[in-house]
PDB file of C-alpha atoms in Angstrom:
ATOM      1  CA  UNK A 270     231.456 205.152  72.425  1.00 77.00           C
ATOM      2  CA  UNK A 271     233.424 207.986  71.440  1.00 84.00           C
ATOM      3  CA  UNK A 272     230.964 209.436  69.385  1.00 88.00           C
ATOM      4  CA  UNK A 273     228.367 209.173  72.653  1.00 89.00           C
ATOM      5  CA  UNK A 274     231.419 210.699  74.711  1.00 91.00           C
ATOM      6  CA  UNK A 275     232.151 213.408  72.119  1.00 91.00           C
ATOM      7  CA  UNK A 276     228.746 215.335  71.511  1.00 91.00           C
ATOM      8  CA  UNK A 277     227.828 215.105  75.169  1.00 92.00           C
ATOM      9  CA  UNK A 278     225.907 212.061  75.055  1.00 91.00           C
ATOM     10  CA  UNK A 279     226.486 210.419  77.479  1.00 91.00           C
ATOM     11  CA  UNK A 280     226.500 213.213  80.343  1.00 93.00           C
ATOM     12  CA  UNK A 281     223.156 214.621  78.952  1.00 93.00           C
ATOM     13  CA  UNK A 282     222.067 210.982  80.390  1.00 91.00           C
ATOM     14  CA  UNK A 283     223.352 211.297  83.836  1.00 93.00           C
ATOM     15  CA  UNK A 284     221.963 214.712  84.120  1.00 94.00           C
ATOM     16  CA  UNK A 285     218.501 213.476  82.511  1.00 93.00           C
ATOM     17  CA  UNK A 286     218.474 210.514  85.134  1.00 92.00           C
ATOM     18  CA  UNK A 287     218.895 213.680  88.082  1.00 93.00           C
ATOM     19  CA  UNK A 288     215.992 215.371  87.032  1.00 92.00           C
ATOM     20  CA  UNK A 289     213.665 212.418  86.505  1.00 91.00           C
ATOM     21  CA  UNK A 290     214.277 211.469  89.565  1.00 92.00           C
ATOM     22  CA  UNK A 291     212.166 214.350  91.244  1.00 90.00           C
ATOM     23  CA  UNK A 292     209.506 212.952  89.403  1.00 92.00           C
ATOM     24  CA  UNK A 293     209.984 209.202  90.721  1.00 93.00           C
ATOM     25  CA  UNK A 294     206.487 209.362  92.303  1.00 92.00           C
ATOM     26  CA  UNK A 295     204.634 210.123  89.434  1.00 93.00           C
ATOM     27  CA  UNK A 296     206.777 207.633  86.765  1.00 92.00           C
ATOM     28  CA  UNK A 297     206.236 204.589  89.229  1.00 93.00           C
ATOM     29  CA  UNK A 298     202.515 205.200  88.766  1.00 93.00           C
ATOM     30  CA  UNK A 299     202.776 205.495  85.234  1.00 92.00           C
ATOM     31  CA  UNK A 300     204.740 202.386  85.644  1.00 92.00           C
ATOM     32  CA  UNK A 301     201.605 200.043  86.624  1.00 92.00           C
ATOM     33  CA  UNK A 302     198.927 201.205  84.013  1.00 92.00           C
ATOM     34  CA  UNK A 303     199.357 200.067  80.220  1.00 89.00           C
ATOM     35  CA  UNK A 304     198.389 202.980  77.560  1.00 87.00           C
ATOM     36  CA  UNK A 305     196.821 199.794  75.673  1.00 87.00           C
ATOM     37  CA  UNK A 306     194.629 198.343  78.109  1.00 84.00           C
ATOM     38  CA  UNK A 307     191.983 195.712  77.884  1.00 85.00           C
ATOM     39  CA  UNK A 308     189.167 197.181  78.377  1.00 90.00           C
ATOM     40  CA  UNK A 309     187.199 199.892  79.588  1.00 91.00           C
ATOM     41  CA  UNK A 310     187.828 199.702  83.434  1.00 91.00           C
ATOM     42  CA  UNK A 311     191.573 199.588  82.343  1.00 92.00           C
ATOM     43  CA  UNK A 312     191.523 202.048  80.205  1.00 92.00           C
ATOM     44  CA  UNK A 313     190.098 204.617  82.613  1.00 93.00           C
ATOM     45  CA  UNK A 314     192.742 204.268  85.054  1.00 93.00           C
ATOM     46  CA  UNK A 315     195.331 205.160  82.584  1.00 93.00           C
ATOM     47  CA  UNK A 316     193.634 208.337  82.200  1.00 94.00           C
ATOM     48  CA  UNK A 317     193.185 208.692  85.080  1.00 94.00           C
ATOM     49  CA  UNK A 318     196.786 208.514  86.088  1.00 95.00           C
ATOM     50  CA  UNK A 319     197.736 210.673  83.402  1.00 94.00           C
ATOM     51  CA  UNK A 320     195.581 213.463  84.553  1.00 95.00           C
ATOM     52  CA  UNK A 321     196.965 212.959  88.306  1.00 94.00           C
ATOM     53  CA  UNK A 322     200.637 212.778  87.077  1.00 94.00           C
ATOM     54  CA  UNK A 323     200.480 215.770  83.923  1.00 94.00           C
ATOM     55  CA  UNK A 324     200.825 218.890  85.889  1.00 94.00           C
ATOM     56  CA  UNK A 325     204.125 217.670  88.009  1.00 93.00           C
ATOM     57  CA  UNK A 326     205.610 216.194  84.462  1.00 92.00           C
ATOM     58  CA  UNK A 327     204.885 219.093  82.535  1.00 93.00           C
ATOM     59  CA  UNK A 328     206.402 221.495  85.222  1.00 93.00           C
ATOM     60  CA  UNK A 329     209.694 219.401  84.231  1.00 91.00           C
ATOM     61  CA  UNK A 330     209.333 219.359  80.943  1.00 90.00           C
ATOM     62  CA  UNK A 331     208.663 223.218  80.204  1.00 93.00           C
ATOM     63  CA  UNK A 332     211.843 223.774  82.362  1.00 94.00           C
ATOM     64  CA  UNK A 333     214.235 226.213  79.970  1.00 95.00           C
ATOM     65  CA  UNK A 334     217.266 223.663  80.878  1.00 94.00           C
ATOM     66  CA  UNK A 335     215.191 220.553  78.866  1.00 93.00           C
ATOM     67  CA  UNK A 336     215.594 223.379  75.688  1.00 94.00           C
ATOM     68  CA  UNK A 337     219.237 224.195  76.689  1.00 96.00           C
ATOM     69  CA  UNK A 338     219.838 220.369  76.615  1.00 95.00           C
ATOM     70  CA  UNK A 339     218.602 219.354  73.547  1.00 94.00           C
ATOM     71  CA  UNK A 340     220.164 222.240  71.206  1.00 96.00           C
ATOM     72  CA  UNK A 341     223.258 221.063  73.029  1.00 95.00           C
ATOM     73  CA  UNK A 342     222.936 217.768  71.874  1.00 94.00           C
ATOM     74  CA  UNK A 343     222.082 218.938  68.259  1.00 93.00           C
ATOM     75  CA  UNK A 344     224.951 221.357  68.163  1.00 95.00           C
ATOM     76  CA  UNK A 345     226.896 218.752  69.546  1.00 94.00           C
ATOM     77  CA  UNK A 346     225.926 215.370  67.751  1.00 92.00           C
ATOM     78  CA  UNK A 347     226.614 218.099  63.972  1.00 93.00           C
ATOM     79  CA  UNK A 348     230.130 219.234  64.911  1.00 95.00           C
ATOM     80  CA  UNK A 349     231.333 215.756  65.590  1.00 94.00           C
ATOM     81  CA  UNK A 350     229.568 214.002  62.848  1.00 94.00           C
ATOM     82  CA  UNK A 351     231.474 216.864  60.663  1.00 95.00           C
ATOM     83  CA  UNK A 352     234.593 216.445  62.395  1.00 95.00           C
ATOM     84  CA  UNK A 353     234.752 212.465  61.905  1.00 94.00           C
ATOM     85  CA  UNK A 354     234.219 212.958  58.002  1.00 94.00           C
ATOM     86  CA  UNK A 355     237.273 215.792  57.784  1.00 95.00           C
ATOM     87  CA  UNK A 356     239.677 213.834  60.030  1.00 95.00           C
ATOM     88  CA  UNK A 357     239.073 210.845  57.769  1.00 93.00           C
ATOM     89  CA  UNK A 358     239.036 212.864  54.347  1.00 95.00           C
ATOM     90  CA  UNK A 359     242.311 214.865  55.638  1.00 95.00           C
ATOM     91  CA  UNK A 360     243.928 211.217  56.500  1.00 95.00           C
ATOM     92  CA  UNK A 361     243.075 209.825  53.103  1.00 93.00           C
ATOM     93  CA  UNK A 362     244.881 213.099  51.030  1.00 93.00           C
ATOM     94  CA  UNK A 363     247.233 212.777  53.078  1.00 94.00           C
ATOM     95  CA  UNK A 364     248.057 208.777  52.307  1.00 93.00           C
ATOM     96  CA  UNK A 365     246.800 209.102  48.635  1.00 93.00           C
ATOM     97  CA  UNK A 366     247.770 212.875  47.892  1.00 94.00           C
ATOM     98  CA  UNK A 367     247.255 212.527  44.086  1.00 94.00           C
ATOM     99  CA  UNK A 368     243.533 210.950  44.462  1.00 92.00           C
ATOM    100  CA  UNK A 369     240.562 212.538  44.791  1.00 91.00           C
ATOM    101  CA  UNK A 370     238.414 211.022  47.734  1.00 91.00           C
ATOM    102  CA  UNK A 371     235.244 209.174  47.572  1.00 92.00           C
ATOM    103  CA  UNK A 372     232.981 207.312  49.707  1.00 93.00           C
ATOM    104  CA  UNK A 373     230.690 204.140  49.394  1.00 93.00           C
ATOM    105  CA  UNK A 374     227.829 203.992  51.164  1.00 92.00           C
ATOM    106  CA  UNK A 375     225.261 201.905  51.906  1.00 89.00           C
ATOM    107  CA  UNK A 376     222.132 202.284  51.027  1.00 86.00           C
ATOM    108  CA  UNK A 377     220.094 200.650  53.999  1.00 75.00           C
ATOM    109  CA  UNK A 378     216.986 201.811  55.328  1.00 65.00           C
ATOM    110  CA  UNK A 379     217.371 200.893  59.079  1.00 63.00           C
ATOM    111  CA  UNK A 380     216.320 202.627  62.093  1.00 59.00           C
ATOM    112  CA  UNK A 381     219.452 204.455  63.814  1.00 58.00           C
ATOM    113  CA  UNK A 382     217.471 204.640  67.160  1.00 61.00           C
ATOM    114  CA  UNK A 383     218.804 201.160  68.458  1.00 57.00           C
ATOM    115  CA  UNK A 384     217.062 198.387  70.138  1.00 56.00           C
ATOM    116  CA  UNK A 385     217.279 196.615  73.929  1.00 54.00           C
ATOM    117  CA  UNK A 386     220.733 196.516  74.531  1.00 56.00           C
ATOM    118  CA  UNK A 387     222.042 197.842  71.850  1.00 62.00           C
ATOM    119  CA  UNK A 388     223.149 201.569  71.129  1.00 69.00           C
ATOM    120  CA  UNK A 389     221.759 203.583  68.467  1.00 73.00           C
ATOM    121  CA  UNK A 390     223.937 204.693  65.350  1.00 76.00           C
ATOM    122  CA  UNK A 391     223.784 208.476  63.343  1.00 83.00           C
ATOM    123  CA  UNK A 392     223.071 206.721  59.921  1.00 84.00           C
ATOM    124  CA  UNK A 393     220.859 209.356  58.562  1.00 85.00           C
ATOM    125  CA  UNK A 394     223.052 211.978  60.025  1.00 88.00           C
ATOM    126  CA  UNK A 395     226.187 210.709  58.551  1.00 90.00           C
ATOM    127  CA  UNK A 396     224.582 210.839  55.150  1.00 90.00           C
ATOM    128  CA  UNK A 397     223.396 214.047  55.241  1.00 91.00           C
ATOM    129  CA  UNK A 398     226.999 215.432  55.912  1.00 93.00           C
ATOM    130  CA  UNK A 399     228.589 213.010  53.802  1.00 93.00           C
ATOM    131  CA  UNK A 400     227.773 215.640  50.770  1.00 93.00           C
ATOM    132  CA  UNK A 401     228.707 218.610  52.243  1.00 93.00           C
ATOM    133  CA  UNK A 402     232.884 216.923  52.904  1.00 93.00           C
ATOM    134  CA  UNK A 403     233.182 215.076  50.286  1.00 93.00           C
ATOM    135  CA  UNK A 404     233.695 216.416  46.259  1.00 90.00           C
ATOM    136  CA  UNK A 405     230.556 217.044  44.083  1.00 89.00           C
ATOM    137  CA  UNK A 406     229.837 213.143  43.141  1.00 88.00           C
ATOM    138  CA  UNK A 407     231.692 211.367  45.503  1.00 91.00           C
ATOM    139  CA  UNK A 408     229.176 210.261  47.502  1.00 93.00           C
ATOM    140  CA  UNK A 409     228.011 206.370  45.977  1.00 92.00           C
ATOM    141  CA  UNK A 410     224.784 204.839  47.351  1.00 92.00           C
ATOM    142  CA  UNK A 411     225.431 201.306  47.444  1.00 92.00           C
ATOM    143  CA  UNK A 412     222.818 198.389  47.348  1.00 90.00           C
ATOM    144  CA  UNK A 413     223.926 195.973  50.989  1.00 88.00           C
ATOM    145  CA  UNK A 414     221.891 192.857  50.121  1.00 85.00           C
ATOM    146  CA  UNK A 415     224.551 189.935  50.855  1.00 82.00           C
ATOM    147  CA  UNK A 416     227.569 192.530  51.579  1.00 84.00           C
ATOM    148  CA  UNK A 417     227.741 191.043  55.489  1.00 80.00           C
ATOM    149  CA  UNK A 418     226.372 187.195  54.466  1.00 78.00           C
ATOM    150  CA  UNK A 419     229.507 186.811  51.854  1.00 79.00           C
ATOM    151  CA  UNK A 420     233.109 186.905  52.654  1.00 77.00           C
ATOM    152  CA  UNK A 421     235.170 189.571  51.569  1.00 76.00           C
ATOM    153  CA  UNK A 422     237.563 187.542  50.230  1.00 70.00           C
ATOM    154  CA  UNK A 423     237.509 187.492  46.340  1.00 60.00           C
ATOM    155  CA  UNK A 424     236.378 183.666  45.516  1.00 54.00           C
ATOM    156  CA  UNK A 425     236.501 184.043  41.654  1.00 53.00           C
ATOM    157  CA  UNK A 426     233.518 182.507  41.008  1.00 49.00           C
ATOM    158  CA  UNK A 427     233.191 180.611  38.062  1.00 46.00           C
ATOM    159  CA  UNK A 428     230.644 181.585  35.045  1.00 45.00           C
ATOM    160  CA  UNK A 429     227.029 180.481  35.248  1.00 45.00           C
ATOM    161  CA  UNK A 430     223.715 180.936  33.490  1.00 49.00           C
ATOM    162  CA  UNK A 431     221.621 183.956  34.183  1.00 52.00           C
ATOM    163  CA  UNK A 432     219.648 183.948  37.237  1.00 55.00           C
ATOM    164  CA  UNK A 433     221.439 180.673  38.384  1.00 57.00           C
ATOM    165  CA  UNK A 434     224.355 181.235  41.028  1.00 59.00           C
ATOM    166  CA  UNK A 435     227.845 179.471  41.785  1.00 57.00           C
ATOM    167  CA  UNK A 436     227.736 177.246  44.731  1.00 57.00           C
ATOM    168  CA  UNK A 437     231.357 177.788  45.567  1.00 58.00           C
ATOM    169  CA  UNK A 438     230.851 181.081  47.199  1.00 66.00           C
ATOM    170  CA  UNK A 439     232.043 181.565  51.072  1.00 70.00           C
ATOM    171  CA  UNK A 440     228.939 182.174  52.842  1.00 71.00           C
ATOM    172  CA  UNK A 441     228.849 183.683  56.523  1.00 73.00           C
ATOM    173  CA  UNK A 442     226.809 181.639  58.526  1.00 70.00           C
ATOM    174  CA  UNK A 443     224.902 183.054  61.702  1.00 70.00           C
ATOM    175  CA  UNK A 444     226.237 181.794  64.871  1.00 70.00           C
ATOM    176  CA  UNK A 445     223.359 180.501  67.451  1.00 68.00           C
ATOM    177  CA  UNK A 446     224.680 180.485  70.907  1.00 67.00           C
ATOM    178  CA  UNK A 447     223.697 177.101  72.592  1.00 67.00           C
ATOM    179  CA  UNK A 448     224.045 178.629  76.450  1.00 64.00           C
ATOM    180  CA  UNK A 449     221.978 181.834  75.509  1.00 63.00           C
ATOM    181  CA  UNK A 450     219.985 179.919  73.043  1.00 66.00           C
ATOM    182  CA  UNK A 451     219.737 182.609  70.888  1.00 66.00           C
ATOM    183  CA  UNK A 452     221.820 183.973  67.528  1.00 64.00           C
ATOM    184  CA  UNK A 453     225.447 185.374  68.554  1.00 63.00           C
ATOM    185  CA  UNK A 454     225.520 189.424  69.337  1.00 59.00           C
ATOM    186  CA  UNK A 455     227.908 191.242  68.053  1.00 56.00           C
ATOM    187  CA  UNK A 456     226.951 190.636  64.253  1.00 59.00           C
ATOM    188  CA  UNK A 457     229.304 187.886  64.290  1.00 65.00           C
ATOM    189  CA  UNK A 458     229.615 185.566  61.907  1.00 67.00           C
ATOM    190  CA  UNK A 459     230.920 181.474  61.200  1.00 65.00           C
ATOM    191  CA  UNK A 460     233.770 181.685  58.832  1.00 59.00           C
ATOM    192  CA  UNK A 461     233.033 178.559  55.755  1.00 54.00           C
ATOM    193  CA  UNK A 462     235.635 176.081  57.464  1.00 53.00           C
ATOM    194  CA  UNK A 463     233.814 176.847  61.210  1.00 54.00           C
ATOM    195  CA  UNK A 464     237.223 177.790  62.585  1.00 52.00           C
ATOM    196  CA  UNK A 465     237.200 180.890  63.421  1.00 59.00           C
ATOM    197  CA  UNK A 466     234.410 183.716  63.714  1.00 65.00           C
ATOM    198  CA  UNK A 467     234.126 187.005  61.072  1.00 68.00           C
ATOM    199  CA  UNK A 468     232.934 190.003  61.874  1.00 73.00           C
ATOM    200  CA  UNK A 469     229.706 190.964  59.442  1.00 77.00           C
ATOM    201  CA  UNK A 470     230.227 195.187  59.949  1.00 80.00           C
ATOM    202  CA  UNK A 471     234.150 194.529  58.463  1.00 81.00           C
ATOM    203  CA  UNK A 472     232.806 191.852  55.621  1.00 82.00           C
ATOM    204  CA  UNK A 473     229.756 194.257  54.813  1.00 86.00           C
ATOM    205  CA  UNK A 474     232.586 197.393  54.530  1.00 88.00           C
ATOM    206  CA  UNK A 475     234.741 195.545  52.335  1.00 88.00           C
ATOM    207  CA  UNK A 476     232.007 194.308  50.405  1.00 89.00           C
ATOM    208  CA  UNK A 477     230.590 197.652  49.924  1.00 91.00           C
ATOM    209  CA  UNK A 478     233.736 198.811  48.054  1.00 90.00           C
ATOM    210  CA  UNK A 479     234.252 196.328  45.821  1.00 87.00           C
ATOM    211  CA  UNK A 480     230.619 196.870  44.610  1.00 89.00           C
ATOM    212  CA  UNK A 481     231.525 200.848  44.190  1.00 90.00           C
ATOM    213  CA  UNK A 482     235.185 200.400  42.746  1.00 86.00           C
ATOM    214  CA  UNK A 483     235.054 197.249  41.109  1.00 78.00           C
ATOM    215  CA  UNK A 484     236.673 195.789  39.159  1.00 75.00           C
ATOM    216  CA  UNK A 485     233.858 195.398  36.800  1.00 76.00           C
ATOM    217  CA  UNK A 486     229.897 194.975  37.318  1.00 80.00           C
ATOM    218  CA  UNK A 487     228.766 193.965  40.991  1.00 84.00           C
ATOM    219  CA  UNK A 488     230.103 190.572  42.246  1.00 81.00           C
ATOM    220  CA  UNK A 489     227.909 187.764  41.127  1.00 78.00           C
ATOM    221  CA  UNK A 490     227.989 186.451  45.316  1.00 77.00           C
ATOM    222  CA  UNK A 491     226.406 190.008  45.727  1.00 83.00           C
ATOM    223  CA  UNK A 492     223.283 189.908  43.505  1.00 81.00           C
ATOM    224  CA  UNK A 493     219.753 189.209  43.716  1.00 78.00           C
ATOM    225  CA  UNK A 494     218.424 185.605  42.207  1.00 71.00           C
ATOM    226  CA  UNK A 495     215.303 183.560  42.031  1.00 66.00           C
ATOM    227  CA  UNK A 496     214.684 181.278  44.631  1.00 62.00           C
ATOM    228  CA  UNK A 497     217.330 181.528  47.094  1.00 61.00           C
ATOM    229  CA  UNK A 498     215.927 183.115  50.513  1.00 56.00           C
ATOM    230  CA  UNK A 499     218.052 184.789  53.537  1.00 61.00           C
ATOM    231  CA  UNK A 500     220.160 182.402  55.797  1.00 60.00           C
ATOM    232  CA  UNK A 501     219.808 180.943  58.149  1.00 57.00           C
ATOM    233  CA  UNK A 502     217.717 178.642  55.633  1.00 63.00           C
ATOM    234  CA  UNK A 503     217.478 175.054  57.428  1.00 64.00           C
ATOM    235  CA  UNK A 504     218.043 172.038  55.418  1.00 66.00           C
ATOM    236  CA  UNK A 505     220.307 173.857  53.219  1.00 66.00           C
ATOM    237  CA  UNK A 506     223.798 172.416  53.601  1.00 62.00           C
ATOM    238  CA  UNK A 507     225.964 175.441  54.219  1.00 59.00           C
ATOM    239  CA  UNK A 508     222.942 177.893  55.181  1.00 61.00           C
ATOM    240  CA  UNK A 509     221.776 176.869  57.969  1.00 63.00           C
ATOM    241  CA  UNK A 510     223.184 178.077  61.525  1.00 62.00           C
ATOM    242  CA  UNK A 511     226.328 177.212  62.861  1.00 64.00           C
ATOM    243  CA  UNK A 512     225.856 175.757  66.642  1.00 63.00           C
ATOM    244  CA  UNK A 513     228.559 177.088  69.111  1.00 61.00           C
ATOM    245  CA  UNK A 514     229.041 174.367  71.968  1.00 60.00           C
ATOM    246  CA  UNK A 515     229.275 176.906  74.615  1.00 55.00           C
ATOM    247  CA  UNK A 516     227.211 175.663  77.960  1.00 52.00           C
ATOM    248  CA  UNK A 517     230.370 174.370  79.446  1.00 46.00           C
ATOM    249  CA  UNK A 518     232.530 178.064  78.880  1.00 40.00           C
ATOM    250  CA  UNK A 519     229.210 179.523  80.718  1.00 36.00           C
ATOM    251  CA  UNK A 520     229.049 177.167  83.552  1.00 38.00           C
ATOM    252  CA  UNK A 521     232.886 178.294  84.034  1.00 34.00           C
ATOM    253  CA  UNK A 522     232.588 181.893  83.687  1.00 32.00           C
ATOM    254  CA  UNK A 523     229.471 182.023  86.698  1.00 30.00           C
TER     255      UNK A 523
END
């Protein structure tokens, strides 16, 4: 939120909702004609109502405040990426004076734009400034796979052949709302003893470091092996999802 708040975000959007809505007339026909139609009839009255609508959109568009707006938003969304990575650096001399600071980060290729309901994150962003705060080298790309499906918590697993894991590991289990019927938002997880839920971002963070600091090689709970797929893996005891008896809490809530 603060991030949306800081580099003018979230005002940009209120302003971009007043000027669209001079142009109400034209988006609600928009609105009923699919740019992947059917077939030809259908077709033809999307171009159709793209020609009709193209002159009073573009006279928006081409406005010099749309221009104004979004080199606001870039100046904006640059200063407080770079001011999020000093704060934090200056915090960390400050606790650790005598230790050079480094970050760990994760090396996922997702898309930052967001999805229905859900706000989009500055991933790439962040990395590219990531360099330019911290030291020469002390930036580490880290590999996520299994950083937000295993606990944190060091489980000291016990020595196996190659390619063939410990089962004693604490595995995060998804959560699968009964009420909604659908996996738990939040990126919430089912802690191994199904008391309590764990939050995947913290376990993924934690993870992340003791990949980059160690001790030692990469956990064993945090490599790749042969013949184990993604949870939620049915029919596999301890992989499968974790079913959260909630119709009764919804039926009190409405």
């Amino acid at each position: 939120g603060q991030y949306y708040r800081d580099s003018g975000i979230t005002r940009q959007t209120q302003a971009t909702k007043t000027w669209l809505a001079q142009l109400k007339p034209q988006l609600n026909a928009l609105s009923h004609v699919s740019s992947k139609p059917s077939s030809l009839a259908s077709y033809q009255r999307f171009a159709n109502t793209v020609v009709e609508t193209y002159d009073a959109k573009w006279a928006e568009v081409s406005k010099p405040r749309r221009a104004n707006a979004k080199f606001r938003l870039y100046c904006g969304n640059k200063r407080v990426v770079a001011g999020f990575w000093s704060k934090l650096i200056k915090q960390a001399k400050k606790r650790w004076p005598d230790r050079i600071p480094a970050l760990a980060y994760g090396a996922a290729g997702f898309s930052s734009s967001g999805s229905i309901g859900c706000r989009g994150v500055p991933v790439s962003q962040m990395l590219k400034e990531a360099p330019r705060q911290f030291p020469a080298g002390g930036v580490v790309m880290v590999d996520e796979f299994r950083t937000s499906r295993v606990s944190s918590a060091y489980s000291n697993p016990s020595e196996a052949l190659r390619g063939q894991p410990p089962e004693n590991f604490r595995w995060l289990r998804p959560v699968y709302s009964g009420a909604k019927r659908s996996q738990v938002s939040g990126l919430k997880c089912s802690t191994s003893n199904n008391v309590r839920f764990y939050d995947r971002d913290v376990s993924a963070a934690l993870n992340i470091r003791r990949c980059a600091v160690g001790p030692g090689p990469r956990p064993t709970e945090l490599c790749y092996w042969d013949g184990r797929p993604a949870m939620p893996k049915l029919g596999q005891p301890g992989q499968e999802w974790v079913y959260l008896p909630d119709k009764a809490l919804l039926r009190k809530w409405r």
